[in-house]
XYZ file of C-alpha atoms in Angstrom:
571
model
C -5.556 -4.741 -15.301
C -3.492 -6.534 -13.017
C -4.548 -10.340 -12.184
C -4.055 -13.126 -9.982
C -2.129 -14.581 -13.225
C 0.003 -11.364 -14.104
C 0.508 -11.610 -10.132
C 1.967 -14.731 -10.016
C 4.004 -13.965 -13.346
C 5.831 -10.958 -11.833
C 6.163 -12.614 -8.124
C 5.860 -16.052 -8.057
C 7.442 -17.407 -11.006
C 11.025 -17.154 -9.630
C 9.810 -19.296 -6.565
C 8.424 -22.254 -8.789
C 11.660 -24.374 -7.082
C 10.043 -23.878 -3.598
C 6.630 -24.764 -4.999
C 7.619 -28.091 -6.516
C 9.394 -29.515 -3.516
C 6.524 -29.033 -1.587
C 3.793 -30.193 -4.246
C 6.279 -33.361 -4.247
C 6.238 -33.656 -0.412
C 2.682 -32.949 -0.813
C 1.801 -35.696 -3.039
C 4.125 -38.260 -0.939
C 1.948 -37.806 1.948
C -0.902 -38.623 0.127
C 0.544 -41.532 -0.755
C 1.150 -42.197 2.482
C -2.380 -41.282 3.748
C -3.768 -43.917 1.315
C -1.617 -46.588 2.027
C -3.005 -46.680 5.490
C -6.796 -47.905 4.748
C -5.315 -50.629 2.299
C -2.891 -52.232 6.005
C -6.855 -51.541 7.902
C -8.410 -53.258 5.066
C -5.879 -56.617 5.308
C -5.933 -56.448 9.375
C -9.830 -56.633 8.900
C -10.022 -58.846 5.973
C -7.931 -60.960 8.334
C -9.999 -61.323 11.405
C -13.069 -62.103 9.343
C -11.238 -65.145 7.587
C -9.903 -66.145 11.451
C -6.654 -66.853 9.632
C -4.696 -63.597 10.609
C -1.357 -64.091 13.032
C -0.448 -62.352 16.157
C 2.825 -61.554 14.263
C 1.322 -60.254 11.106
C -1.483 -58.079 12.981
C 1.304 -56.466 14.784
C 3.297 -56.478 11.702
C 0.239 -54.263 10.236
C -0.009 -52.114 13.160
C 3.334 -51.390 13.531
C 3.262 -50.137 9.164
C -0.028 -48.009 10.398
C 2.039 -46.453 13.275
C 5.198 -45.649 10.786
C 3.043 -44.606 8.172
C 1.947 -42.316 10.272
C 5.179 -40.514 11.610
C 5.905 -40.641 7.971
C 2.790 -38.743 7.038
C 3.592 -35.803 9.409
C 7.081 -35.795 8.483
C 5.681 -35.209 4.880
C 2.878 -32.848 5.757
C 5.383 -30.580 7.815
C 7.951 -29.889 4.756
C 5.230 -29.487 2.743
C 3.636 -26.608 4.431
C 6.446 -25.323 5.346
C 7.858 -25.041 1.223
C 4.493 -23.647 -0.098
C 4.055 -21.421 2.752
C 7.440 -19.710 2.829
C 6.908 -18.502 -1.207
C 3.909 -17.106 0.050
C 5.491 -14.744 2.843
C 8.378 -14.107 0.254
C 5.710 -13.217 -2.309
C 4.285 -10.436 0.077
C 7.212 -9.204 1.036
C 8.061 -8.619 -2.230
C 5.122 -7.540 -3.584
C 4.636 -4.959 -0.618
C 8.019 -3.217 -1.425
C 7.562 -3.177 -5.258
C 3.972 -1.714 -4.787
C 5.273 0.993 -2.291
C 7.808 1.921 -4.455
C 5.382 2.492 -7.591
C 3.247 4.541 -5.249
C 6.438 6.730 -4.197
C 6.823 7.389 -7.895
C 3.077 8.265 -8.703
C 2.218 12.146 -9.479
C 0.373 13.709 -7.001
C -2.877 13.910 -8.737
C -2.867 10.189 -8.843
C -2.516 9.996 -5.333
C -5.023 12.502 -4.242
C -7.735 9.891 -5.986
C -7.378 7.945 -2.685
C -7.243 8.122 1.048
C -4.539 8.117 2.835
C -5.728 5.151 5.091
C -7.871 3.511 1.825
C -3.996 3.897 0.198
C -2.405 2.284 3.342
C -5.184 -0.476 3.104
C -4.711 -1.564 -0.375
C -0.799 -2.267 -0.162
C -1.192 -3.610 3.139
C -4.645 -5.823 3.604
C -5.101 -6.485 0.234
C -1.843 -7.517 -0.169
C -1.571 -9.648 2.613
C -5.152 -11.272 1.361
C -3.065 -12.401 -1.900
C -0.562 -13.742 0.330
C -3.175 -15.917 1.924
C -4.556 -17.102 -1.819
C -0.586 -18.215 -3.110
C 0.042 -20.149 0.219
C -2.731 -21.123 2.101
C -5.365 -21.688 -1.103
C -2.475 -23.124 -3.220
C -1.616 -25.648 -0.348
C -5.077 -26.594 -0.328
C -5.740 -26.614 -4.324
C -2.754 -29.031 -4.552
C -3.727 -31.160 -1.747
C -7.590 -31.112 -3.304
C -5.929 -32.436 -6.473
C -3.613 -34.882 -5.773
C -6.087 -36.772 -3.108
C -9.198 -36.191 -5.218
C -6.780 -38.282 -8.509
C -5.107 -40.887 -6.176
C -8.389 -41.222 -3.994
C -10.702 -42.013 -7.018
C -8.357 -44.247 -8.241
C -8.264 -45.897 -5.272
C -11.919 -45.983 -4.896
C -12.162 -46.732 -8.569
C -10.108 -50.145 -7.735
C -12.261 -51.509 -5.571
C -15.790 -50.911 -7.035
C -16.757 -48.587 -10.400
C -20.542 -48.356 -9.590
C -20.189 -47.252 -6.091
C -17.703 -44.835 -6.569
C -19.699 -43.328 -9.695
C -22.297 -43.046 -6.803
C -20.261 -41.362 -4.591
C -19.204 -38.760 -6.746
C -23.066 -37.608 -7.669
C -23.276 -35.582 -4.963
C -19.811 -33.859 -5.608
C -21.318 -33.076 -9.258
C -24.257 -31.102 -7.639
C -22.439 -29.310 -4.811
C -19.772 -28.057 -8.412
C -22.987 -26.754 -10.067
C -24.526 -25.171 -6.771
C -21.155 -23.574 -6.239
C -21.092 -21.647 -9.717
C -24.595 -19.777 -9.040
C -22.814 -19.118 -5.101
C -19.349 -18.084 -5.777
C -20.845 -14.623 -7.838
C -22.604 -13.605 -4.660
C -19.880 -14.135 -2.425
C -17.237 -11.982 -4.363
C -19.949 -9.468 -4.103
C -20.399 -9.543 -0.533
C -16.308 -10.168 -0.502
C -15.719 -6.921 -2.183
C -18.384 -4.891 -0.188
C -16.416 -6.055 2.709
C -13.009 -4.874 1.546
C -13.564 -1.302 0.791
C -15.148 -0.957 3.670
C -12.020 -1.849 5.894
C -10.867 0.230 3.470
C -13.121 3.469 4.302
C -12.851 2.766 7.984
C -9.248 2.772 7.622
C -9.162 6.017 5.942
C -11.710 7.616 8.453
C -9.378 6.052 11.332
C -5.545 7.595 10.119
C -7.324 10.688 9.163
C -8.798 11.407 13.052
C -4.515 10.478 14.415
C -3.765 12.302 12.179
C -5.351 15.686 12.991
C -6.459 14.306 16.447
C -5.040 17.981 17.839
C -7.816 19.842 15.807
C -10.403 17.282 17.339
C -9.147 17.669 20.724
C -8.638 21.856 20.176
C -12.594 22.005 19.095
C -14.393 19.048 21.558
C -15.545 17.466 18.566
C -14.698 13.710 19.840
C -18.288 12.809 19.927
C -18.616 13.543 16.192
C -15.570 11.392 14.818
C -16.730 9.103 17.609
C -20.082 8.989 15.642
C -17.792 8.533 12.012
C -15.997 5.599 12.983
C -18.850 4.229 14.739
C -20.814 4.245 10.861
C -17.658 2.852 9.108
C -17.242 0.514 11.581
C -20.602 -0.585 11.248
C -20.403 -1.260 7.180
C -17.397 -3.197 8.103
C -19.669 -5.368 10.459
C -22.329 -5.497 7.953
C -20.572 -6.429 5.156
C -18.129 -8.680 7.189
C -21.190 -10.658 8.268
C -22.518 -10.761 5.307
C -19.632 -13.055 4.236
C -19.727 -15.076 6.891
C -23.341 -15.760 7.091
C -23.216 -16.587 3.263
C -19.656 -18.932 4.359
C -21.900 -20.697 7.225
C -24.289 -21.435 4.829
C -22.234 -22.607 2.252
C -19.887 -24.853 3.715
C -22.660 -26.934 5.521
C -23.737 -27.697 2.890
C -20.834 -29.084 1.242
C -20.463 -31.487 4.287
C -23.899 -32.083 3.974
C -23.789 -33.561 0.316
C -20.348 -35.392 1.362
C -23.052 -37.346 3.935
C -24.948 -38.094 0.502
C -22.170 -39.919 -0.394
C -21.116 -41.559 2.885
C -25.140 -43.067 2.920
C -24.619 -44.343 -0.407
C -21.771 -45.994 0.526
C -23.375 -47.578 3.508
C -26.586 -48.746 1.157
C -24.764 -50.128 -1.734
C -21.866 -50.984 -0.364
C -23.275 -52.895 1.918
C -25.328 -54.903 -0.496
C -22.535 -55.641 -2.491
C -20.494 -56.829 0.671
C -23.669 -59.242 1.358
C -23.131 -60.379 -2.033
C -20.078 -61.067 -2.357
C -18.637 -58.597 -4.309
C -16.438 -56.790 -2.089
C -15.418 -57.864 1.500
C -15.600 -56.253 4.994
C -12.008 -54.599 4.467
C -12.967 -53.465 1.033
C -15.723 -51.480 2.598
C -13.286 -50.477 5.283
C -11.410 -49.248 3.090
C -14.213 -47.272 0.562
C -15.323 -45.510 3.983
C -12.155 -44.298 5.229
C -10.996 -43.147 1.355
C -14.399 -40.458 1.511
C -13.436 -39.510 5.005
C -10.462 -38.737 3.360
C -12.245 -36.651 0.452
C -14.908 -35.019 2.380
C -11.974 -32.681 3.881
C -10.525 -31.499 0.929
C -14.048 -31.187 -1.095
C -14.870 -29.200 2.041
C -11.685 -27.344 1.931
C -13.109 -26.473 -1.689
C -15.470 -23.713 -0.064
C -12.581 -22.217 1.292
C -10.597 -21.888 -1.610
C -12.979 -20.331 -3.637
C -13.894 -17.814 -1.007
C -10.150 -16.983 -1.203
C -10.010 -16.870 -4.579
C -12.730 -14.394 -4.744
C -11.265 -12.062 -2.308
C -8.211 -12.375 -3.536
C -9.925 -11.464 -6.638
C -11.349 -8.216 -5.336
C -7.986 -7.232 -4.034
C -6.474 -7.531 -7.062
C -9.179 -5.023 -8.519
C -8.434 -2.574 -5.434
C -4.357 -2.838 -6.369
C -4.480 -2.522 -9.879
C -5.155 0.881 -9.833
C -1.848 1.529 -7.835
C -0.659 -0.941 -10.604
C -1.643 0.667 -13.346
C -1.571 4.466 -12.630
C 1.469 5.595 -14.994
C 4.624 7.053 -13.120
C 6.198 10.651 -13.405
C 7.843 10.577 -16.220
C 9.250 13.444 -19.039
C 9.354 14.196 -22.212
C 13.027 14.033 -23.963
C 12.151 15.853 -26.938
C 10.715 19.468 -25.868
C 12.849 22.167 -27.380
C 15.130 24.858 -24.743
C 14.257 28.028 -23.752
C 16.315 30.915 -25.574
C 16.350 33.404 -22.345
C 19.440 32.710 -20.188
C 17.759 32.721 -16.703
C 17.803 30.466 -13.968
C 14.047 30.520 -14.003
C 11.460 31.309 -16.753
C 7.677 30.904 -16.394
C 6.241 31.587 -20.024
C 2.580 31.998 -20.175
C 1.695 29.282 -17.512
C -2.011 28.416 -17.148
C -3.473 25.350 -15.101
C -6.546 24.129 -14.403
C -7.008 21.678 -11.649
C -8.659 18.295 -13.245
C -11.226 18.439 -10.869
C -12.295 22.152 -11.380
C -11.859 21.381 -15.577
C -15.163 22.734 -17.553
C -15.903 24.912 -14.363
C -13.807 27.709 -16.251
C -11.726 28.799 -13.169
C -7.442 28.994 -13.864
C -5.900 28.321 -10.840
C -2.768 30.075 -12.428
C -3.692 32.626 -15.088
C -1.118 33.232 -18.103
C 1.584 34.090 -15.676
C 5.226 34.896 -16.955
C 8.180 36.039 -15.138
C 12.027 35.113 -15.122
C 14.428 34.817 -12.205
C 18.499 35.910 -12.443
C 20.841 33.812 -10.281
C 21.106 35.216 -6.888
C 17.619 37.000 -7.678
C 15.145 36.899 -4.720
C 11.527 37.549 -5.582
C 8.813 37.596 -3.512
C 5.352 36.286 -4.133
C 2.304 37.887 -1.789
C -1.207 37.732 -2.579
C -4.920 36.888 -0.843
C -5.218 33.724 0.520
C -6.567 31.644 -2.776
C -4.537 33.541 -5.558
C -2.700 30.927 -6.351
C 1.042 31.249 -4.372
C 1.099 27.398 -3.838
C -0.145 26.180 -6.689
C 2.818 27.899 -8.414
C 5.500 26.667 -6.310
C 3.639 22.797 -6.702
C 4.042 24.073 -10.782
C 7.454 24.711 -10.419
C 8.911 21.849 -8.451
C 6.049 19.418 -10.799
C 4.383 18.167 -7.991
C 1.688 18.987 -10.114
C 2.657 18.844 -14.131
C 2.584 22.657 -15.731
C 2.025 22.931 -19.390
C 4.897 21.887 -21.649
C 7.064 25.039 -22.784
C 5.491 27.112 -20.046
C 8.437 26.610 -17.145
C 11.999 26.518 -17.720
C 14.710 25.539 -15.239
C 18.171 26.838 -16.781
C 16.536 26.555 -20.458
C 15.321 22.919 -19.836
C 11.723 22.932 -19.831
C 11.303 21.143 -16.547
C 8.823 18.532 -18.147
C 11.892 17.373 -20.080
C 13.548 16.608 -16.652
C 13.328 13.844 -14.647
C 11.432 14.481 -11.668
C 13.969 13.537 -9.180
C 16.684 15.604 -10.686
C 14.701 18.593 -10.573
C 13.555 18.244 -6.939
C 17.220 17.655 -6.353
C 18.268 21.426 -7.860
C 14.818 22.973 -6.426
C 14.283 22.749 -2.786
C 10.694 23.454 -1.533
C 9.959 24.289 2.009
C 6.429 24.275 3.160
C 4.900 26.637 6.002
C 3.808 23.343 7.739
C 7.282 21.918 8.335
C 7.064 17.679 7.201
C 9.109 16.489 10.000
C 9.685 12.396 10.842
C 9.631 10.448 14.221
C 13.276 9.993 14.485
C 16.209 12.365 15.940
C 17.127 15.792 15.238
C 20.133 14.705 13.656
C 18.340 12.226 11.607
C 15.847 14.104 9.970
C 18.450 16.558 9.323
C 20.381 14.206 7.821
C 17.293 12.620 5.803
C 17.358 11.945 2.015
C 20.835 13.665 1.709
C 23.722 11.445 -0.161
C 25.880 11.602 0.548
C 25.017 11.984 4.560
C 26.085 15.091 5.616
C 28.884 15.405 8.510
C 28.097 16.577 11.982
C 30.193 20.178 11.377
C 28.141 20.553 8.243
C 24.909 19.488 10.716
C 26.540 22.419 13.053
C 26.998 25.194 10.503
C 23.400 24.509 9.093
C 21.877 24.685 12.484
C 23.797 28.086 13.213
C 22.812 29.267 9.688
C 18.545 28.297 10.399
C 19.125 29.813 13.936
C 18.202 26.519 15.364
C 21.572 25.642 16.913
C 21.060 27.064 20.519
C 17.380 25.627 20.996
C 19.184 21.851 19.859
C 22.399 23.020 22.522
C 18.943 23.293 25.013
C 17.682 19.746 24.859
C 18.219 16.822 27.223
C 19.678 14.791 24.363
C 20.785 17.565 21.668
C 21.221 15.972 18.619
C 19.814 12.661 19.556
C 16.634 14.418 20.753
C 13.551 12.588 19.404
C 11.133 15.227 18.309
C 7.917 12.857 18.040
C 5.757 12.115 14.975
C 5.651 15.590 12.259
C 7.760 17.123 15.101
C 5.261 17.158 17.805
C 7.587 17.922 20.566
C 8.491 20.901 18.944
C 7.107 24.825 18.716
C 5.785 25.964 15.388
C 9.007 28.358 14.862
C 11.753 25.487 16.041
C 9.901 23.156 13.247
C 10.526 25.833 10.467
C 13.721 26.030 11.413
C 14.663 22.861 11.161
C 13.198 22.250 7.715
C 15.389 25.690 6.723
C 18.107 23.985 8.435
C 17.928 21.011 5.847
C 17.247 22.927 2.954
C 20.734 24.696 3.741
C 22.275 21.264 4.144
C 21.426 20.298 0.216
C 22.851 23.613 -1.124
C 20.261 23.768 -3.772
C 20.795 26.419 -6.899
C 16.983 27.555 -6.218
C 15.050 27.540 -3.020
C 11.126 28.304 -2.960
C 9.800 29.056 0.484
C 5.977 29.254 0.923
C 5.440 31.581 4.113
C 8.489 29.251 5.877
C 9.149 32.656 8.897
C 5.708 32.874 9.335
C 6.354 31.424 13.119
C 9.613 32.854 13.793
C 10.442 36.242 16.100
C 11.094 39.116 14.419
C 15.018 39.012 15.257
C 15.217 35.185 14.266
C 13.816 36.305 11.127
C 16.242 39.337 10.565
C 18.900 36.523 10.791
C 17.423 34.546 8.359
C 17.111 37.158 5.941
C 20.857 38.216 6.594
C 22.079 34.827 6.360
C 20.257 33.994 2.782
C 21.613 37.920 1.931
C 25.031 36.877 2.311
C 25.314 33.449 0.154
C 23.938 35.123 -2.713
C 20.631 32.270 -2.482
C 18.181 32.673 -5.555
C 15.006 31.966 -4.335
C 11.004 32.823 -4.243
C 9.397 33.326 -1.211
C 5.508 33.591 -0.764
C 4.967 35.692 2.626
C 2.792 37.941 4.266
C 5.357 39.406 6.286
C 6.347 43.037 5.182
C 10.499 42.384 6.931
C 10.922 39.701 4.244
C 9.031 41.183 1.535
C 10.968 44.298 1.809
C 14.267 42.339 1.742
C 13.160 40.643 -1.784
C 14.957 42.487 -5.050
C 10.896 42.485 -6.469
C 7.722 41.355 -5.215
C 5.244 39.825 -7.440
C 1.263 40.375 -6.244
C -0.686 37.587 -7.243
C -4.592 37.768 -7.476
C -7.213 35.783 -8.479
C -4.035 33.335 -10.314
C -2.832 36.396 -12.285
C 0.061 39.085 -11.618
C -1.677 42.230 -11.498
C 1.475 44.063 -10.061
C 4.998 44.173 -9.395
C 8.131 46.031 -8.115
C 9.979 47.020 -5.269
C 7.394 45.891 -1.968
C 7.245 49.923 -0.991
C 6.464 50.862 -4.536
C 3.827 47.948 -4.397
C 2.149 49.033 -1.163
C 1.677 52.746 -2.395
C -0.491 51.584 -5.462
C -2.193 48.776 -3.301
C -2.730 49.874 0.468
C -4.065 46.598 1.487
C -0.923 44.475 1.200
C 0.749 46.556 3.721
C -2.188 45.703 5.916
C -1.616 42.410 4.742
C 1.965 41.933 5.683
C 2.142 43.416 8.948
């Protein structure tokens, strides 16, 4: 599990330099800061004697006054050294994590939200950030004024300071039956943001749907609930904080009466002077802040705690990976599905097969079509054969490699899949065109792909052509320009197989003929799930899928005389 300590091994080890300098400049200016009481001390130890100079008084002042310039000189590079490590360490940490994600299997990431996901490498994250700058800042300053404080303290009377620090030794204990309950309320807290998060990107994200079906008032009513744990628990902390840290500067009071009462008494006789006293005061003003501070630091600490527990499952979730060792296929094929079965994880002990003992190969330049009922499976193949979900070792073969002996990434790279909802980014025509392809494609290659996807004359239409932004998943954009422009990219990568799940489902009937034509005349192997009877007919075999099984298949004519229904189907 990953921990604040594996954390700071991977992250901010390499920025140790930045941390000394400003622990150094750190404990200068508490050097500095203590100096100070010991001039107030002499300028008051002088007026009570009557024997102190004009000269020398200013002579003090004037140490007080550069002591003090000093002291923020000090302070400044010292924050500044611990802090900067801290951004570093979040930057750092942010692209790492997002990276690991990119490289998770699917099934790992469909264990969280999309906005809980988005949370935990971006809150969380930036809560760590807060414990290895802010808390460290404060840990170090804690330590080096609560050693040279004592010490000072310690040198001008043993019995009072013992005194003093009696109150400090209760507030320690009180803290270790507190802390328990606060990560508690801490963690309560952080998956809620989480949740509400989640609840949030999903309603932008389909806010079309809510707007289609006047069913504001109802997400309204969701957010308003997450919102409200978020409230709850985020008040929780704070109420248990307010309480806390009172009482903290409460028992520091403790300490300041002692000092009065004994101190006093020991000034009366004779043990200590006026300054001395002075001096004992202002040293637990100066401890009281970073004693307080301790609240603070453990409050971090705990939620820094928590969201290490929400990251490590990002962490720790093992990457796609493959499997070296698995022997070839003997069948000379571009494609070969051998007895595939799966199961989603989820539905596992429920005895329903997704995919049903389904085998089937595909010849270069071979274009079979898949058609079926809605829920027989047609996706769930194509997610088998590109591994966004992992098949069954020996049961898929991609030019005799069983694909789970491939690395995921060069697979995708030879297999292009184009969904019927088109994935489309905010940016420019030409840019998402141009997206993930190395190297980039040039702009007659953009041209001939266009023509090729039937896409060219509606981009020749635009304001901006090329440079035309088409809005967040293409929102400025009809259903049918959208699927062409994903065909348009898939031409652009010149893959050996393409699988197209129901891609000319929102094209004309002419644009479609094209299409067909088009693939016709490169000679493109590739499957394509579609209702349409055009492109079914246009397929060298059609496969009918039901209930995860091939119960049929042939020519799509041949297919429709023994089942009726998929003509009905297809028109």
């Amino acid at each position: 599990m990953l921990t604040l300590s594996s954390f700071a091994r991977r992250f901010a080890l390499g920025l140790w330099p930045w941390y000394l300098a400003g622990s150094l400049f750190l404990a200068v200016t508490n050097l500095i800061t203590l100096e100070i009481p010991q001039l107030a001390k002499n300028i008051v130890n002088g007026l009570d004697a009557g024997n102190l100079e004009q000269q020398v008084l200013v002579g003090f002042a004037q140490g007080i006054v550069l002591l003090g310039l000093l002291q923020i000189a000090a302070r400044s590079l010292s924050r500044i050294l611990i802090f900067w490590p801290g951004r570093q360490l979040e930057a750092t940490s942010k692209s790492a994590l997002f990276n690991k994600a990119m490289r998770l299997p699917q099934l790992s990431l469909d264990k969280f939200g999309m906005g809980d996901l988005i949370s935990r490498l971006s809150n969380d994250l930036s809560q760590v950030r807060v414990f290895f700058a802010f808390a460290v800042l404060q840990a170090l300053n804690l330590a080096f004024l609560s050693v040279f404080t004592i010490y000072k303290m310690l040198s001008v009377h043993v019995t009072l300071t013992l005194l003093c620090l009696i109150p400090i030794g209760v507030m320690l204990v009180i803290t270790q039956f507190i802390m328990p309950k606060l990560a508690k309320y801490s963690k309560e807290n952080q998956e809620a943001i989480g949740s509400l998060t989640n609840r949030v990107t999903e309603a932008f994200t389909n806010i079309h749907v809510i707007q289609n079906n006047s069913i504001e008032d109802t997400f309204q009513r969701r957010v308003d609930e997450e919102n409200e744990k978020v409230y709850t628990t985020n008040m929780n902390v704070v109420v248990f904080r307010t309480l806390f840290f009172p009482l903290l500067t409460s028992l520091t009071g403790v300490s300041q009466m002692f000092v009065l009462a004994f101190g006093g008494f020991q000034v009366f006789q004779g043990n200590i002077t006026v300054g001395d006293l002075l001096a004992f005061n202002i040293y637990l003003a100066y401890l009281a802040f970073p004693l307080t501070s301790l609240g603070i630091i453990l409050s971090i600490y705990q939620r820094s705690k928590t969201a290490m527990a929400r990251i490590s499952p990002i962490d720790e979730a093992p990457a796609e990976s493959c499997n070296k060792d698995l022997k070839n296929d003997d069948k000379d094929c571009l494609l070969h599905i051998k007895g595939l079965n799966y199961t989603y994880p989820q539905s596992e002990g429920l005895g329903t097969k997704v995919i049903d003992n389904i085998s089937f190969e595909l010849r270069e330049g071979e274009k079979i079509g898949v058609c079926g009922p809605v829920g027989s499976g047609k996706s769930t193949l194509f997610n088998l054969i590109t591994r966004v979900y992992d098949p069954p070792e020996q049961s898929v073969f991609f030019k005799g490699q069983d694909i789970c002996s491939l690395e995921p990434k060069v697979l995708r790279k030879s297999v292009a899949y184009a969904l019927q909802s088109a994935q489309l980014f905010s940016d420019s025509i030409e840019k998402n065109l141009q997206f993930g392809i190395d190297p980039e494609p040039s702009f007659e290659e953009l041209e001939k792909a266009a023509k090729a996807a039937e896409i060219a004359d509606d981009i020749a239409q635009f304001d901006k052509q090329w440079q035309t932004q088409i809005g967040e998943k293409g929102v400025r954009l009809s259903g049918g320009q959208k699927q062409r422009l994903a065909l348009a990219r898939i031409f652009l990568r010149k893959p050996p197989l393409m699988l197209l799940d129901d891609i000319l489902s929102a094209v004309d009937n002419h644009t479609e003929q094209s299409l067909i034509e088009y693939l016709d005349q490169n000679k493109q192997s590739m499957i394509i799930s579609s209702h349409r009877t055009s492109v079914l007919r246009a397929c060298d075999r059609v496969l009918l899928l039901e209930k995860g099984s091939i119960i049929d298949e042939g020519l799509f004519d041949e297919l429709a005389e023994r089942h009726p229904h998929i003509r009905e189907d297809s028109h």
